[in-house]
CSV table of C-alpha atoms in Angstrom, one decimal:
chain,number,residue,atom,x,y,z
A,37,UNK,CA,0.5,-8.0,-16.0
A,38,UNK,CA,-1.9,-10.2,-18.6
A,39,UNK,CA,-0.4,-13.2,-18.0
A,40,UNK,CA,-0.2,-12.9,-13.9
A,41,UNK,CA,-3.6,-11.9,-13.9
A,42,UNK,CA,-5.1,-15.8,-12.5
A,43,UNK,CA,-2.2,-15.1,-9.9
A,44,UNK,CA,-4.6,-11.8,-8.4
A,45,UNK,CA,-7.4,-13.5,-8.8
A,46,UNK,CA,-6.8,-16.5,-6.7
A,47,UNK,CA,-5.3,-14.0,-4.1
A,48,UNK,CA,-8.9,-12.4,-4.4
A,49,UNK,CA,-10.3,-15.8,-3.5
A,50,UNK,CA,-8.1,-17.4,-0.5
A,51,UNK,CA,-7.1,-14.0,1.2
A,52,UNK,CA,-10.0,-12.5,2.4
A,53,UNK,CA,-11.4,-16.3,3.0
A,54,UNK,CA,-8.3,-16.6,4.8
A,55,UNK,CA,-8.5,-13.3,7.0
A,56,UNK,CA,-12.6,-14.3,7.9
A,57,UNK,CA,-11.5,-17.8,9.0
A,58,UNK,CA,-8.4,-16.2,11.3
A,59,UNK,CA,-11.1,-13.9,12.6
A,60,UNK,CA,-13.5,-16.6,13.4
A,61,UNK,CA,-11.5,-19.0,14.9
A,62,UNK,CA,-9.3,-15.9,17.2
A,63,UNK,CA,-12.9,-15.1,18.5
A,64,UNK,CA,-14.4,-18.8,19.6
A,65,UNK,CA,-10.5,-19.5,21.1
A,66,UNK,CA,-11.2,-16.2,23.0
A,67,UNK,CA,-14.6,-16.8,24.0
A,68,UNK,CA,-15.3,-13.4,22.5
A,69,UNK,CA,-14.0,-10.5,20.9
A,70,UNK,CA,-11.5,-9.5,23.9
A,71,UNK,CA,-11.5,-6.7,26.1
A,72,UNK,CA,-10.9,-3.8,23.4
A,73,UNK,CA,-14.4,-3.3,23.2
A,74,UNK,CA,-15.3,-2.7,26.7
A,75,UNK,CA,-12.1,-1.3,27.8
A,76,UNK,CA,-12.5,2.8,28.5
A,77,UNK,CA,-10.1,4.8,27.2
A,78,UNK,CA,-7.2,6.3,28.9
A,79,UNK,CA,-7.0,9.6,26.7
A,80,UNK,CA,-8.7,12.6,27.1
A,81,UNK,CA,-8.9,15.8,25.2
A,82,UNK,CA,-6.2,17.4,23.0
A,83,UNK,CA,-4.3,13.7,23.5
A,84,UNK,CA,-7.2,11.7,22.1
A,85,UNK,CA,-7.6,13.9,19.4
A,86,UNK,CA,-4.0,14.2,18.2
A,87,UNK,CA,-3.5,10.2,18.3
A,88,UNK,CA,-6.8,9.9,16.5
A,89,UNK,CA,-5.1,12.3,13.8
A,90,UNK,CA,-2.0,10.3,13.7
A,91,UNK,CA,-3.7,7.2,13.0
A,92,UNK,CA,-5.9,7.9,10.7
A,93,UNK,CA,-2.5,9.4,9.0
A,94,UNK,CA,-1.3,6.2,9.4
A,95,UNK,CA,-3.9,4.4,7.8
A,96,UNK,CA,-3.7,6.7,4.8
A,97,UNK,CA,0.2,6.2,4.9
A,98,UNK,CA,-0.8,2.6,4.2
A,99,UNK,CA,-2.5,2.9,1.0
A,100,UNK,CA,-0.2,6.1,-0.1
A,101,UNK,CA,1.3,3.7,-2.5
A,102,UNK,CA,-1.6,2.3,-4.1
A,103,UNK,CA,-2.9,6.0,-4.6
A,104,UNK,CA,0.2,6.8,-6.4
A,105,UNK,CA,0.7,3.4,-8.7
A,106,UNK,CA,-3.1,4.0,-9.6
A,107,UNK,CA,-2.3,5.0,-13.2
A,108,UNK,CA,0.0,2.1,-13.9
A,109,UNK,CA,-3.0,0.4,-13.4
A,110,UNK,CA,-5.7,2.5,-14.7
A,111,UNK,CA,-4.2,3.8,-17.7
A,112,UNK,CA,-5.4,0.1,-18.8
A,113,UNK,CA,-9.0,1.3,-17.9
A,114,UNK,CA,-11.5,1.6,-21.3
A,115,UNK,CA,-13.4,4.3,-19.2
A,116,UNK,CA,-13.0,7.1,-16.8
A,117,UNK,CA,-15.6,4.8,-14.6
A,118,UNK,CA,-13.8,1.8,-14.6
A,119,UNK,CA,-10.4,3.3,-12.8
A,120,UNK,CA,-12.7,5.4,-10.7
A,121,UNK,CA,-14.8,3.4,-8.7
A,122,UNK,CA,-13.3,0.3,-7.7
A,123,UNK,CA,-11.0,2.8,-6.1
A,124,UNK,CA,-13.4,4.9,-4.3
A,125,UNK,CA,-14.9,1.6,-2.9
A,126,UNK,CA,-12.7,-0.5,-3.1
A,127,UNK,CA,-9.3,0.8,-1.2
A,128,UNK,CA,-11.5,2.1,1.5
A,129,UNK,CA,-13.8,-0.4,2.3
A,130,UNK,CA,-10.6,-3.4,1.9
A,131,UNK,CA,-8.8,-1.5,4.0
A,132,UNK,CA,-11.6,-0.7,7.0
A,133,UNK,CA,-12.8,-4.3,6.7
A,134,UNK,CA,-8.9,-5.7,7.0
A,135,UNK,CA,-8.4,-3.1,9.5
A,136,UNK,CA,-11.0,-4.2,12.0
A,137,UNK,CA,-10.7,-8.0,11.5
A,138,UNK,CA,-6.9,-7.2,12.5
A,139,UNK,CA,-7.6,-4.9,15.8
A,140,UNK,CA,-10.7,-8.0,16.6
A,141,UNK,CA,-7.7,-10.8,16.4
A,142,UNK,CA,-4.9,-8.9,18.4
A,143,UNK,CA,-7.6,-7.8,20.6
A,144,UNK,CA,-8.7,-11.8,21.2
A,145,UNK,CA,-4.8,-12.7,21.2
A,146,UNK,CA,-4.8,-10.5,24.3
A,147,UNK,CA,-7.7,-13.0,26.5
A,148,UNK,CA,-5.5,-16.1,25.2
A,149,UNK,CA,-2.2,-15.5,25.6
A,150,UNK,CA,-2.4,-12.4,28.7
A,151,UNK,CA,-0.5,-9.7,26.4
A,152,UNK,CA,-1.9,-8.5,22.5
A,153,UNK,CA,-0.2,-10.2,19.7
A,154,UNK,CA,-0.2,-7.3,16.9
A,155,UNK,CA,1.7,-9.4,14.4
A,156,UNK,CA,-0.3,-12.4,12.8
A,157,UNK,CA,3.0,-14.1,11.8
A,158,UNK,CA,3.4,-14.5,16.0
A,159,UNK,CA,0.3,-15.5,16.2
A,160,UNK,CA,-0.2,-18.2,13.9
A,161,UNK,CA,3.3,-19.4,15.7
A,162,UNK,CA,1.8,-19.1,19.0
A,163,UNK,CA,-0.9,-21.0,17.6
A,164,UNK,CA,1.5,-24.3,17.1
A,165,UNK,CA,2.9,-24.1,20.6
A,166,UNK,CA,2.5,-27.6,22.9
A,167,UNK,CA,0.8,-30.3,20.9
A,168,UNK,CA,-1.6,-28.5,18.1
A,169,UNK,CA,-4.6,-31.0,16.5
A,170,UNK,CA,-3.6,-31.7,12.7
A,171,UNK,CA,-6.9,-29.8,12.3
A,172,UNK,CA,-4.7,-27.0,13.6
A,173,UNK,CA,-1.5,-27.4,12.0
A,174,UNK,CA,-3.8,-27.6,8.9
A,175,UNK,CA,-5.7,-24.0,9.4
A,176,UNK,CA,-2.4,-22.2,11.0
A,177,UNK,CA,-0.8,-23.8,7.2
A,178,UNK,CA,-3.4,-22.6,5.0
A,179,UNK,CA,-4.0,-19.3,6.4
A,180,UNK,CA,-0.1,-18.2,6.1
A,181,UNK,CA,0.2,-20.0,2.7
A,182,UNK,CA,-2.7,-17.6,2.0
A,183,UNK,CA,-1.1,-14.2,3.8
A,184,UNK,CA,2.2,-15.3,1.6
A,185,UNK,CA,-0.2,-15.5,-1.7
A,186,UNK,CA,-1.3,-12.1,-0.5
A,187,UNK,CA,1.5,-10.4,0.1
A,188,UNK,CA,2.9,-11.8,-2.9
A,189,UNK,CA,0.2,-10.3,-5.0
A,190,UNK,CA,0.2,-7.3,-3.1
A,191,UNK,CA,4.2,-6.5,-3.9
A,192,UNK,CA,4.1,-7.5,-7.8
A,193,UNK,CA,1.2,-4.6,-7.7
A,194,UNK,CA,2.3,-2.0,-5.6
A,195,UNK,CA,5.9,-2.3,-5.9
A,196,UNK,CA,7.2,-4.8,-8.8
A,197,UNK,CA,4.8,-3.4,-11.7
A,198,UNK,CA,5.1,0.2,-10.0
A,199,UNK,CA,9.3,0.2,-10.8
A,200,UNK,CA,9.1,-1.4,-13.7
A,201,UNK,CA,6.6,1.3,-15.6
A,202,UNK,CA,8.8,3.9,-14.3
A,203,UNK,CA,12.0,2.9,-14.7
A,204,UNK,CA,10.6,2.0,-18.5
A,205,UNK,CA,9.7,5.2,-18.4
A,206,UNK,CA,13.3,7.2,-17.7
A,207,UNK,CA,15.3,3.9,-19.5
A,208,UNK,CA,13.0,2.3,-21.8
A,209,UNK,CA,16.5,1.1,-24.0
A,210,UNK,CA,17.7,-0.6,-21.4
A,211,UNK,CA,15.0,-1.3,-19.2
A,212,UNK,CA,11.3,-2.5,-19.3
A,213,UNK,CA,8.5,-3.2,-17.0
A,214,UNK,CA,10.2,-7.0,-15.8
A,215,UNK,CA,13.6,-5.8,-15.5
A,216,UNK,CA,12.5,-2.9,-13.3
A,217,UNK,CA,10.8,-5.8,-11.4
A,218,UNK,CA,14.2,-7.1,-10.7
A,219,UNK,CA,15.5,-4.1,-9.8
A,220,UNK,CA,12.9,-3.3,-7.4
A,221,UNK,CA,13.4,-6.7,-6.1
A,222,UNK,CA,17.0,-6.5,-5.2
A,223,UNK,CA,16.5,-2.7,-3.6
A,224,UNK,CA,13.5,-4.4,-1.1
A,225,UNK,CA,16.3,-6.9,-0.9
A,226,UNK,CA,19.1,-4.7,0.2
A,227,UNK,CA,17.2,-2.4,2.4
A,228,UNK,CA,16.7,-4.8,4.9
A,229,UNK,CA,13.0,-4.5,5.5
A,230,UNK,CA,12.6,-7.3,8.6
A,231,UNK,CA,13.8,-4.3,10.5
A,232,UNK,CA,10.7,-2.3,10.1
A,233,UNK,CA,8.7,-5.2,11.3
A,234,UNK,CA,10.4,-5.8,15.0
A,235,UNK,CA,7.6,-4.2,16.7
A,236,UNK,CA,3.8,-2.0,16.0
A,237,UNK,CA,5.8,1.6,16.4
A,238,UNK,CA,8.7,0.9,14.2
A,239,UNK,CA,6.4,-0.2,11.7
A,240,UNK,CA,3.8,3.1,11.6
A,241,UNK,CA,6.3,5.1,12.0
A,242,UNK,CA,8.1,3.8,8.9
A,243,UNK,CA,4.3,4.2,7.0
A,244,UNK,CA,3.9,7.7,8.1
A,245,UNK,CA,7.4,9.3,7.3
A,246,UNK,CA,7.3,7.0,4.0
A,247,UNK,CA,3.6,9.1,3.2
A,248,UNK,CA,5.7,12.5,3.7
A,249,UNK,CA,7.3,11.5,-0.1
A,250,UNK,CA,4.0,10.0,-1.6
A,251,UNK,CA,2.0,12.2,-0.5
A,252,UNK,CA,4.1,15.5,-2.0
A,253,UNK,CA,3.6,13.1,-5.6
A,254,UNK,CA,0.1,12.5,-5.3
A,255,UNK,CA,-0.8,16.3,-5.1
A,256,UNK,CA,0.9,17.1,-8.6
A,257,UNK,CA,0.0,14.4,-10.0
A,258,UNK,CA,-4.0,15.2,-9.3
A,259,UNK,CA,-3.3,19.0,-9.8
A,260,UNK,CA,-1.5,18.5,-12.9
A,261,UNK,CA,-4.3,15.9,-14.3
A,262,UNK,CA,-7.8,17.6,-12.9
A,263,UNK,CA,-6.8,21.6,-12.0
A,264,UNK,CA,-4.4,22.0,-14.9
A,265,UNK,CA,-5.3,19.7,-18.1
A,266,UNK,CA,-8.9,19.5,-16.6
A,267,UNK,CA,-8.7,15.6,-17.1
A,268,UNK,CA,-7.8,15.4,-20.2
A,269,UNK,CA,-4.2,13.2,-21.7
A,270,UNK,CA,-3.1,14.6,-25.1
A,271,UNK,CA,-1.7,10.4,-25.9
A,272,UNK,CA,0.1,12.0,-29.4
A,273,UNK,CA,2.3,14.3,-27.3
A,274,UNK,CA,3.8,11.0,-25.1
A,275,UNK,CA,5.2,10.3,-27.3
A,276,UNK,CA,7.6,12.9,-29.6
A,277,UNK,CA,9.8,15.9,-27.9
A,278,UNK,CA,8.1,18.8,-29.8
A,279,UNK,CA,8.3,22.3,-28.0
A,280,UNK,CA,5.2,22.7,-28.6
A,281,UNK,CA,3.3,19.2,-26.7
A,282,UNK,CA,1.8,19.3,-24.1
A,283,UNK,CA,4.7,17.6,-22.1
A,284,UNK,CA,7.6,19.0,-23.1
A,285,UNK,CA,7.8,21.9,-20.2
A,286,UNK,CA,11.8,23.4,-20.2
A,287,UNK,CA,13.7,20.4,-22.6
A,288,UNK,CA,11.7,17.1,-20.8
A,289,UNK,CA,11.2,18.7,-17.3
A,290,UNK,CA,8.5,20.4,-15.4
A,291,UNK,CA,10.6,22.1,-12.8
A,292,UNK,CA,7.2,23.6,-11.5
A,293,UNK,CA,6.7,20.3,-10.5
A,294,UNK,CA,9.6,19.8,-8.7
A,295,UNK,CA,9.0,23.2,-6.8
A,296,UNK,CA,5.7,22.1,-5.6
A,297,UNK,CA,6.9,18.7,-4.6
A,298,UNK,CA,9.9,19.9,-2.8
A,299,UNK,CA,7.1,22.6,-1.0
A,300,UNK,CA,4.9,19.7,0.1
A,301,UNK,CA,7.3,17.9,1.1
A,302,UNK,CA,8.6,21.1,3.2
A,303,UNK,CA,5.3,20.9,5.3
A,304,UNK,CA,6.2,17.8,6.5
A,305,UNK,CA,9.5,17.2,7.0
A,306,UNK,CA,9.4,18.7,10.5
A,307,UNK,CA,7.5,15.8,11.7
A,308,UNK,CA,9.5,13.3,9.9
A,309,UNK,CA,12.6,14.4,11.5
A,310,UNK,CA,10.7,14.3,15.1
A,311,UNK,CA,9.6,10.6,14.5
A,312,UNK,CA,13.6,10.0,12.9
A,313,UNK,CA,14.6,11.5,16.5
């Protein structure tokens, strides 16, 4: 992770200069923000408040894997403070921010082109159509080159490094953090995951049934670390299999765990298999 670390940091640079510069230039094609602003809404009720629950579900979804790959990360930390707070402000204010400039831009597509264009990849296509300026064909190139830098940046982190540690973790003879990268790789490979992107629903609905799993992890993971060992790591008892460590549960494996994970994921599951149906 060291040595990719100029890779992150150039992502930091061109992404979000990338994203203000799509924004910009959607608005002054537009004339204006589009009518999402102005336009009243057309639910009422129990039906407003039931698809404001499922989106901000959805929103969570999104960053359910981040919250769970934290300690890849943060066990890197010197401090407490410095896994801490560039997540409290950070993941929610990146996220609101990228959020809005999206919801501005589709919202502008819809002025342009008479329908909303949800997917920035259509967009910046759309963008080319009839005879574009080279001033054109110049900004649509450099803001995908920079979603591609994003996104690659965004997968080493969330998914690549993510497999690696863990599958270190169950095979570290055979495997270790790069390896799992490749494995992880060929899986996203395999899986086909174009198909999730053919249209807005297919997508959330992917993000919120893939939170019913995450989410179940997250809770024992933050009631094993803050109710349970009160935020404390004994590091000594990693690593031996002693009965008597902190982590060796029944021979390896905390089947309370597993109990609680399988109960939250209970909870769920119902609406998983409605969105599946």
């Amino acid at each position: 992770m060291h040595k990719i670390r100029h890779l992150f940091t150039a992502k930091a640079i061109f992404a979000p200069t990338a994203g203000i510069i799509f924004f910009v230039w959607s608005i002054v094609k537009a004339k204006g923000v589009g009518p999402i602003v102005h336009r009243p809404s057309t639910l009422h009720g129990s039906d407003l408040a039931w698809q404001m629950i499922i989106a901000i579900m959805s929103c969570v979804s999104n960053m359910a894997t981040l919250i769970t790959n934290a300690p890849d990360f943060a066990s890197r930390a010197h401090h407490p403070r410095d896994a801490v707070w560039p997540q409290i402000i950070g993941i929610p204010l990146g996220f609101s921010l990228v959020s809005f400039l999206g919801i501005i831009v589709s919202s502008s597509s819809e002025v342009i082109y008479g329908v909303p264009v949800w997917s920035p990849i259509e967009l910046l296509g759309k963008l080319l159509d009839g005879h574009p300026s080279g001033a054109t064909r110049f900004g649509v190139w450099f803001i995908a080159a920079s979603f591609i830098l994003a996104q690659l940046g965004t997968n080493i982190a969330a998914n690549s490094v993510s497999a690696g540690c863990d599958l270190t973790a169950l095979f570290p003879r055979f495997i270790n953090i790069r390896r799992g990268g490749y494995v992880a790789a060929i899986v996203g490979l395999v899986m086909c995951p174009w198909n999730l992107l053919k249209d807005s629903n297919s997508f959330t609905s992917y993000l919120s049934s893939y939170s019913v799993f995450l989410s179940s992890i997250a809770g024992v993971m933050i009631s094993e670390y803050w109710l349970i060992r009160r935020g404390h790591v004994r590091v000594a008892d990693l690593y031996h299999t002693r009965r008597d460590g902190w982590y060796w549960y029944t021979f390896g494996i905390n089947f309370r765990a597993y109990i609680a994970y399988i109960c939250g994921i209970l909870i769920n599951v119902v609406g998983f298999a409605g969105a599946g149906t």
